[in-house]
CSV table of C-alpha atoms in Angstrom, one decimal:
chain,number,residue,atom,x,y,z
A,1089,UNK,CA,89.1,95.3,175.1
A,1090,UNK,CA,89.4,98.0,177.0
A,1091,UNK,CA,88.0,102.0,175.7
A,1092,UNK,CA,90.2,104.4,178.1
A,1093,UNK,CA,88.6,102.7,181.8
A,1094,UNK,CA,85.5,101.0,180.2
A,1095,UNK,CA,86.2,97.4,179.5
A,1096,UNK,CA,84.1,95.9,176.6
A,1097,UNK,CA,83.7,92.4,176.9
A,1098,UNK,CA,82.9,91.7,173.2
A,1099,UNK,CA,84.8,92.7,169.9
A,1100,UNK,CA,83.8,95.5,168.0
A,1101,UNK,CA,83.0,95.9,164.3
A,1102,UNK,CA,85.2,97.2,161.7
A,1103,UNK,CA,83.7,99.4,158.9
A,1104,UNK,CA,83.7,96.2,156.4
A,1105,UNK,CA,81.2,94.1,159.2
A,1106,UNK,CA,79.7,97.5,159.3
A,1107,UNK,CA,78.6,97.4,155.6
A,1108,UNK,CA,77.8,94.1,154.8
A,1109,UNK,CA,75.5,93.5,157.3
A,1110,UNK,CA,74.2,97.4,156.0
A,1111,UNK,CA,73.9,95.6,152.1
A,1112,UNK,CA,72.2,92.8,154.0
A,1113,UNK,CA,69.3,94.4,155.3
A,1114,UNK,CA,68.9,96.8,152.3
A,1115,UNK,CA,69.0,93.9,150.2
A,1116,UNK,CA,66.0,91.7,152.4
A,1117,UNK,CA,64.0,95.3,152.9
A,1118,UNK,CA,64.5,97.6,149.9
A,1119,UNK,CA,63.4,101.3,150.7
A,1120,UNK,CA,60.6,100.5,148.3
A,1121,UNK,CA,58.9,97.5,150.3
A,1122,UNK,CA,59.5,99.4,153.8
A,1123,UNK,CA,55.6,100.0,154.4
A,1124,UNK,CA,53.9,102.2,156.8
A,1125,UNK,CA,53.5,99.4,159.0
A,1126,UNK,CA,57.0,98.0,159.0
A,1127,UNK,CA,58.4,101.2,159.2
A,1128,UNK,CA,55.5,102.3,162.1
A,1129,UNK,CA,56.9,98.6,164.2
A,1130,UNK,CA,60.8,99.4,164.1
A,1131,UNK,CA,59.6,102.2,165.4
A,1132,UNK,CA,62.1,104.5,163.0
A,1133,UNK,CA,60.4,107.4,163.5
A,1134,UNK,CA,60.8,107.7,167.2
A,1135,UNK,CA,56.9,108.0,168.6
A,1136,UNK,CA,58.0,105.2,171.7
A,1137,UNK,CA,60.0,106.1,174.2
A,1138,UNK,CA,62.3,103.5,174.0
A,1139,UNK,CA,62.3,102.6,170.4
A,1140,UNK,CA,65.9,103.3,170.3
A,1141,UNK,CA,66.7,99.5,169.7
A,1142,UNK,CA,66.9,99.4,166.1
A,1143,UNK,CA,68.2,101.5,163.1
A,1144,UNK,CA,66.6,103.1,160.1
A,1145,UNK,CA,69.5,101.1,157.7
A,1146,UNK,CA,68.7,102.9,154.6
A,1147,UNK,CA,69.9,106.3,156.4
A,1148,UNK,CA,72.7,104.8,158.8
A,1149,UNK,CA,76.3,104.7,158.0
A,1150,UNK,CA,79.3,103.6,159.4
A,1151,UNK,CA,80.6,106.8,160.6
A,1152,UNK,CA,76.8,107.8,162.3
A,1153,UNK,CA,77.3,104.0,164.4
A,1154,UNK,CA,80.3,104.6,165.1
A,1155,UNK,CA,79.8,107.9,166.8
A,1156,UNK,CA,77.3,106.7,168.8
A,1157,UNK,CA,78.8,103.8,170.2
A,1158,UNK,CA,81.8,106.5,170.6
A,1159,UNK,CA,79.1,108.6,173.0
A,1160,UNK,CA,77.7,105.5,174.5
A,1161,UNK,CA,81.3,104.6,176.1
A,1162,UNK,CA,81.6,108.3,177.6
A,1163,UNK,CA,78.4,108.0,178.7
A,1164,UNK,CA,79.2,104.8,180.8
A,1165,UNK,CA,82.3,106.2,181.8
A,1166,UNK,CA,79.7,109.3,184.0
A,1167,UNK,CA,77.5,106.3,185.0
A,1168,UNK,CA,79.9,104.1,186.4
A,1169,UNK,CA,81.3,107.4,188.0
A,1170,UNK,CA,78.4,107.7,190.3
A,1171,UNK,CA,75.2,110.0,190.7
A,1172,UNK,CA,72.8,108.6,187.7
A,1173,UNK,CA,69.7,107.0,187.9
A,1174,UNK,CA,69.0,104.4,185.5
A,1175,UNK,CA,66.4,106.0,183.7
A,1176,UNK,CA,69.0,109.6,183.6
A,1177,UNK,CA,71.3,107.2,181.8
A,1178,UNK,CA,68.3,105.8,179.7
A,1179,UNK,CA,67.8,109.3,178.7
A,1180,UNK,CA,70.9,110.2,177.9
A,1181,UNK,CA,71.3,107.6,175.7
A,1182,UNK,CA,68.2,108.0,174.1
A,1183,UNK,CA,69.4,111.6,173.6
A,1184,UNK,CA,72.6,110.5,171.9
A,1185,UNK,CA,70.5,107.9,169.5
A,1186,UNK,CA,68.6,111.0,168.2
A,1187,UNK,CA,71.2,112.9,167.6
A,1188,UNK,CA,73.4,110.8,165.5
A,1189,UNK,CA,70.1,109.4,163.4
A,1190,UNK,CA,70.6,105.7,164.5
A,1191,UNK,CA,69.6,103.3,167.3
A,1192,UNK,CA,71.6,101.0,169.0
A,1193,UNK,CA,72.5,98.1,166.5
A,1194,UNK,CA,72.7,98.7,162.7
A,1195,UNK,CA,69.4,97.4,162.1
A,1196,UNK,CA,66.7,95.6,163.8
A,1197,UNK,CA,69.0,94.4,167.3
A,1198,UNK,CA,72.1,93.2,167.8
A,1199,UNK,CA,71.4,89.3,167.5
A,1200,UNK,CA,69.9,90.2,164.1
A,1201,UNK,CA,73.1,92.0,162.8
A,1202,UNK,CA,75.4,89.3,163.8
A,1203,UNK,CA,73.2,86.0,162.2
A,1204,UNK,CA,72.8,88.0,159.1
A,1205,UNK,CA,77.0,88.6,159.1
A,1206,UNK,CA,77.3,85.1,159.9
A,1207,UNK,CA,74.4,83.6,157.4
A,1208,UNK,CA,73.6,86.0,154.6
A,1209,UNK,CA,75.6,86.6,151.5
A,1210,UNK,CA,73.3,89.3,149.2
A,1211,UNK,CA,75.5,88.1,146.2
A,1212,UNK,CA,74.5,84.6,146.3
A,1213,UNK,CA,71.3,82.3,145.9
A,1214,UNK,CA,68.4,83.1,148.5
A,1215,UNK,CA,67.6,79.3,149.3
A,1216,UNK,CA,66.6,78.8,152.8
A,1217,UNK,CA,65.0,81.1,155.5
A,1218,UNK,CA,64.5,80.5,159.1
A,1219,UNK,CA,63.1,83.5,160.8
A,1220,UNK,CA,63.5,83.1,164.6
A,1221,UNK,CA,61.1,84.6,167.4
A,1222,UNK,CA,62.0,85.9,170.8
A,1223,UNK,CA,60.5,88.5,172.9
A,1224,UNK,CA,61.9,91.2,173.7
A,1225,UNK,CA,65.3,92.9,174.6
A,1226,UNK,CA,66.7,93.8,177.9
A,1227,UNK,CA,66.1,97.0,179.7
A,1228,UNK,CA,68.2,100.6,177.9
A,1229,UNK,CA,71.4,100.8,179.5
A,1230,UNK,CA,71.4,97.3,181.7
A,1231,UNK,CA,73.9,95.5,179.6
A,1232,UNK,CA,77.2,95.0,180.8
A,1233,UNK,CA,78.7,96.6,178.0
A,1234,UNK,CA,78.0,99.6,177.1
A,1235,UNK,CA,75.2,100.5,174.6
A,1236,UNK,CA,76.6,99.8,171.3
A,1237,UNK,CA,75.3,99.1,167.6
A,1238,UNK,CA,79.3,98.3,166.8
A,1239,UNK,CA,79.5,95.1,169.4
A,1240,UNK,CA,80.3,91.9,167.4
A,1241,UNK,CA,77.6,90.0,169.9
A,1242,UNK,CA,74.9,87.2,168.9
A,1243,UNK,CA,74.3,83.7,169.3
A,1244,UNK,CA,77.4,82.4,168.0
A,1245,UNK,CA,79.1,83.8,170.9
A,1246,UNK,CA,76.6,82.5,173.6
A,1247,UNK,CA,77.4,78.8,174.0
A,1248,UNK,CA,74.6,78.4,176.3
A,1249,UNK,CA,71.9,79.0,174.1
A,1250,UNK,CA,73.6,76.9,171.3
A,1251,UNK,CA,72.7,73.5,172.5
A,1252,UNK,CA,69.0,73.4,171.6
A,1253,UNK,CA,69.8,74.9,168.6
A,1254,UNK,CA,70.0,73.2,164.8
A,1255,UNK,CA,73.1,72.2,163.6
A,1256,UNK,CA,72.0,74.4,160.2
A,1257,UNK,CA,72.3,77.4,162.1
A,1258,UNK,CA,75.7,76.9,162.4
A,1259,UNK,CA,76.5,76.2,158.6
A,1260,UNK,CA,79.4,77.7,157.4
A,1261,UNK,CA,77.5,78.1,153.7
A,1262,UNK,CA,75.6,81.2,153.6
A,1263,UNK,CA,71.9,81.2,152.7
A,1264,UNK,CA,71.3,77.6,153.4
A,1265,UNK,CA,69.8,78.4,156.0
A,1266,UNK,CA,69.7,82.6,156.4
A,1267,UNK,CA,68.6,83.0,160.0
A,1268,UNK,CA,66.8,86.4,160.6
A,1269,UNK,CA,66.5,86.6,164.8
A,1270,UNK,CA,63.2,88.9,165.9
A,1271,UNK,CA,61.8,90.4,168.9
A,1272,UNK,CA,58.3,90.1,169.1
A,1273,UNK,CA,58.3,93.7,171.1
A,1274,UNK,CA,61.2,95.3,169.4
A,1275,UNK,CA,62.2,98.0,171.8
A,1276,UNK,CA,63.7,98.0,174.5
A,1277,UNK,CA,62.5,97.7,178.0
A,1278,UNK,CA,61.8,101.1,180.1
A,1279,UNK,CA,65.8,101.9,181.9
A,1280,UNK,CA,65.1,100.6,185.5
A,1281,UNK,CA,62.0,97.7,184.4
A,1282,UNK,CA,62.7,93.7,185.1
A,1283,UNK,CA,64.3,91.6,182.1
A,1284,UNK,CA,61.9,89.0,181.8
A,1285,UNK,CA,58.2,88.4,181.7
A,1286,UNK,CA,55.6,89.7,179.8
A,1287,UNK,CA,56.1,94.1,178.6
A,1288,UNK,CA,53.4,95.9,179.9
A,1289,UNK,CA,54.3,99.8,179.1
A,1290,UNK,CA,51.5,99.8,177.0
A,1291,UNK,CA,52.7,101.9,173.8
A,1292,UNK,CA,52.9,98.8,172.0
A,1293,UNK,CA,50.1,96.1,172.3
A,1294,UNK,CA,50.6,92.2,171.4
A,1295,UNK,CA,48.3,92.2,168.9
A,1296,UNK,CA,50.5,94.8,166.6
A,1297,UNK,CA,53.2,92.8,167.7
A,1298,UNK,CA,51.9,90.7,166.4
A,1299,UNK,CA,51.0,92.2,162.8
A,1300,UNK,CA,54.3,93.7,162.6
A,1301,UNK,CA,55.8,90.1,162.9
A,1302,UNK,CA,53.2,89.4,160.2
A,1303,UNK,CA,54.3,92.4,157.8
A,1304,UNK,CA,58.0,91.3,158.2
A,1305,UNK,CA,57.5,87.7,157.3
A,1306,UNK,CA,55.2,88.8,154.2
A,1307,UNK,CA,58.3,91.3,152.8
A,1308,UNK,CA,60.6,88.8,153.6
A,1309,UNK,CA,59.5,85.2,152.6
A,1310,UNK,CA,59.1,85.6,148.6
A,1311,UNK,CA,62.8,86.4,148.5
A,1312,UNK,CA,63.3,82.6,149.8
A,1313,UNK,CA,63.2,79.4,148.1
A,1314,UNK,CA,61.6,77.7,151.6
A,1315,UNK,CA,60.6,79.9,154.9
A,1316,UNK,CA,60.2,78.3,158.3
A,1317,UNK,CA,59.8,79.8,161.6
A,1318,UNK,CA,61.0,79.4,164.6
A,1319,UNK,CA,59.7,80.7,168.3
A,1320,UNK,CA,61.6,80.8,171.2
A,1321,UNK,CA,60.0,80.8,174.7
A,1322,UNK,CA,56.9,81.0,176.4
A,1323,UNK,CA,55.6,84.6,175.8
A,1324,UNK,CA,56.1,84.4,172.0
A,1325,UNK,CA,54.5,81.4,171.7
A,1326,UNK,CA,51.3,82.9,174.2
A,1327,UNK,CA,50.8,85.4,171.2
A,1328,UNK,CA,51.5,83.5,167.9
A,1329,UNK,CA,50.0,80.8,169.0
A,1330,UNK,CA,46.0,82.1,168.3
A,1331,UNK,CA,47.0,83.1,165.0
A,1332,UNK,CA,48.9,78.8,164.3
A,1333,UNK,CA,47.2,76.3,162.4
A,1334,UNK,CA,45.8,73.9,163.5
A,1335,UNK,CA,44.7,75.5,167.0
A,1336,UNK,CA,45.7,73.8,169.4
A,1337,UNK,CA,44.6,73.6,173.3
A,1338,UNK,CA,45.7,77.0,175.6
A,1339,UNK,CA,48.8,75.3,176.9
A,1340,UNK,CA,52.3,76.4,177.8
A,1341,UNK,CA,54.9,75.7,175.2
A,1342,UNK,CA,56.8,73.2,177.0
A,1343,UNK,CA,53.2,71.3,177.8
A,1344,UNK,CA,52.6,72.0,173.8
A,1345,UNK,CA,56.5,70.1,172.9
A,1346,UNK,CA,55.4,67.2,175.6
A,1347,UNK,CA,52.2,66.8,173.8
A,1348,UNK,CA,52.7,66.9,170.4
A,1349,UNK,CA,56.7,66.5,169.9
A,1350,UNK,CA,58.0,67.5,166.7
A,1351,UNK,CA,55.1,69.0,165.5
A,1352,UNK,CA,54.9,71.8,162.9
A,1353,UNK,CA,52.0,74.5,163.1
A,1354,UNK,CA,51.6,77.2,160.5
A,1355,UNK,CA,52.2,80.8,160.9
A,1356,UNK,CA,50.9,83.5,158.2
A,1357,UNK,CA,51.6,80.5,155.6
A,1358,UNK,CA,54.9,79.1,157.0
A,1359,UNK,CA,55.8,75.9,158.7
A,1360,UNK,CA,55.9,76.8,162.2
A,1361,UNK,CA,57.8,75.3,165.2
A,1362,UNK,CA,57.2,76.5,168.7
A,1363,UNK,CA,60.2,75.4,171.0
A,1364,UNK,CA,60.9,76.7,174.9
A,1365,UNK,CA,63.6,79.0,175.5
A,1366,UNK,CA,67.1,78.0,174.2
A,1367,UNK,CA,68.3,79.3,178.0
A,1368,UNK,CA,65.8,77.0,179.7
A,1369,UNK,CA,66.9,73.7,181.8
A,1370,UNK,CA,65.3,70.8,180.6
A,1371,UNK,CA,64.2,70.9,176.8
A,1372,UNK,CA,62.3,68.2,175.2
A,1373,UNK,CA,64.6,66.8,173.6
A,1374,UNK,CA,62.4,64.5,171.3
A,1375,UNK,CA,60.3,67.4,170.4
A,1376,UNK,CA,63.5,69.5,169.0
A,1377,UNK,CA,65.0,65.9,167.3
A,1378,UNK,CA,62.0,65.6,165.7
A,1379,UNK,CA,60.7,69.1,164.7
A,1380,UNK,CA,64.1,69.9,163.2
A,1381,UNK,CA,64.3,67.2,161.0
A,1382,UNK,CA,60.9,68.1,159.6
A,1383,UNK,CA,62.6,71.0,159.1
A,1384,UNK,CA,65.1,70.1,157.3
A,1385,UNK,CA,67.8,71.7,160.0
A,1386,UNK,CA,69.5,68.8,160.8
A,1387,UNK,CA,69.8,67.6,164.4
A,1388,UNK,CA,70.0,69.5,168.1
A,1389,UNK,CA,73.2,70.9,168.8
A,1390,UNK,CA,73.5,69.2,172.5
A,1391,UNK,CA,73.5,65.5,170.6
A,1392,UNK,CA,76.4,67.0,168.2
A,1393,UNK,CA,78.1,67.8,171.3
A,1394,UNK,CA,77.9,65.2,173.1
A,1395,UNK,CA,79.5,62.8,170.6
């Protein structure tokens, strides 16, 4: 698609998408049950620098998104144009989120919106729940798109992190499962800062990370018939794993799959299986055959594949 000379690699939402993934989110979180503390993580009211990641969805509409992916583009267009720093176009962007009164997806991150399009239906019976854990987002303003909370983006259009993936994910019922994708850290990273390893800008500890993972599974899991959840990669697993049942020795989570494949832990009450990084070379394959059978997910999407 192109937007005047900015090219947009993925599609963008219509005003429909728009809404139902709005009805989605009010329906899992209703403006009652948005504590303090869930409300304090999301960071809605704005007291992180780089909170702009996700969207108050009781206030958003269609119209407010839209206008700031609208900004976003012209602000790419200057960027690309020469003569601004990373963390000028960080700012700039940050400025634009205020002003409209929304962040940058329509509700907790742009994976998020997409699997709850793809997996949620409000309307229908709330049977099966898998919340899944990553880390964090990428840098403000490093994508090669621009900034958007309109782009149609998420794991069902990223073949590469499919293949370690359950088969359920990829249901085409709704609900059975509902797969709710988390950060761990939900901001983004400071404009200018590396995309991976462990976020050390200090306005936002692990260990309330942590708790606000906690607050989000204890709104959402009484809504579901069955909860289960999911990490993916080394960091998430560093900082869930104190808090899993049993404990288990301080090893990596690829040393943790090798050692005891298939096994589920339990996370504030939930089964709980921690898995490397759908990106990473190399999974254990017994460990994912295994775990998501337990599960109840079916089997890894590489053995689908390869038939």
């Amino acid at each position: 698609m192109v937007t005047d000379t900015i090219r947009i690699k993925h599609r963008l939402y219509d005003r429909a998408h728009v809404a139902q993934i709005l009805a989605g989110y009010r329906t899992l979180f209703p403006s009652g049950e948005i504590t303090p503390a869930l409300r304090s993580y999301w960071g809605w009211d704005r007291k992180r620098a780089w909170s702009h990641l996700t969207t108050d969805f009781h206030a958003a509409t269609p119209d407010k998104l839209l206008a700031l992916h609208e900004t976003s583009v012209n602000i790419e267009r200057q960027c690309r144009a020469g003569g601004m720093t990373a963390t000028e176009k960080g700012r700039q962007l940050v400025a634009a989120a205020e002003s409209e009164g929304v962040g940058f997806s329509v509700g907790v991150n742009p994976w998020t919106d997409n699997l709850l399009l793809r997996t949620f239906d409000p309307s229908a019976a709330h049977r099966r729940l898998v919340v899944v854990v990553g880390h964090d987002w990428y840098p403000l303003g490093a994508g090669k798109d621009p900034e958007s909370p309109m782009l149609d983006q998420g794991l069902h259009w990223t073949p590469k992190y499919q293949g370690p993936c359950p088969e359920a994910f990829f249901n085409s019922t709704k609900n059975n499962p509902t797969v709710f994708f988390i950060n761990l850290f939900p901001d983004f990273r400071a404009p200018g800062n590396t995309k991976i390893g462990a976020i050390k800008d200090g306005l936002l500890s692990y260990g309330q990370c942590v708790e606000g993972l906690q607050e989000v599974l204890r709104i959402l899991a009484p809504k579901f018939e069955r909860t289960s959840v999911i990490s993916w990669g080394g960091e998430a697993w560093r900082h869930m794993a104190p808090l899993a049942k049993p404990q288990t020795r301080k090893v990596g989570v690829k040393k943790n799959a090798q050692a005891y494949p298939g096994r589920l832990l339990e996370f504030a009450g939930h089964e709980y299986l921690a898995m490397s990084h759908p990106s990473m070379p190399n999974q254990v394959a017994e460990h994912l055959r295994i775990g998501f059978a337990a599960l109840g997910l079916g089997r890894p999407m590489f053995e689908i594949r390869r038939k």
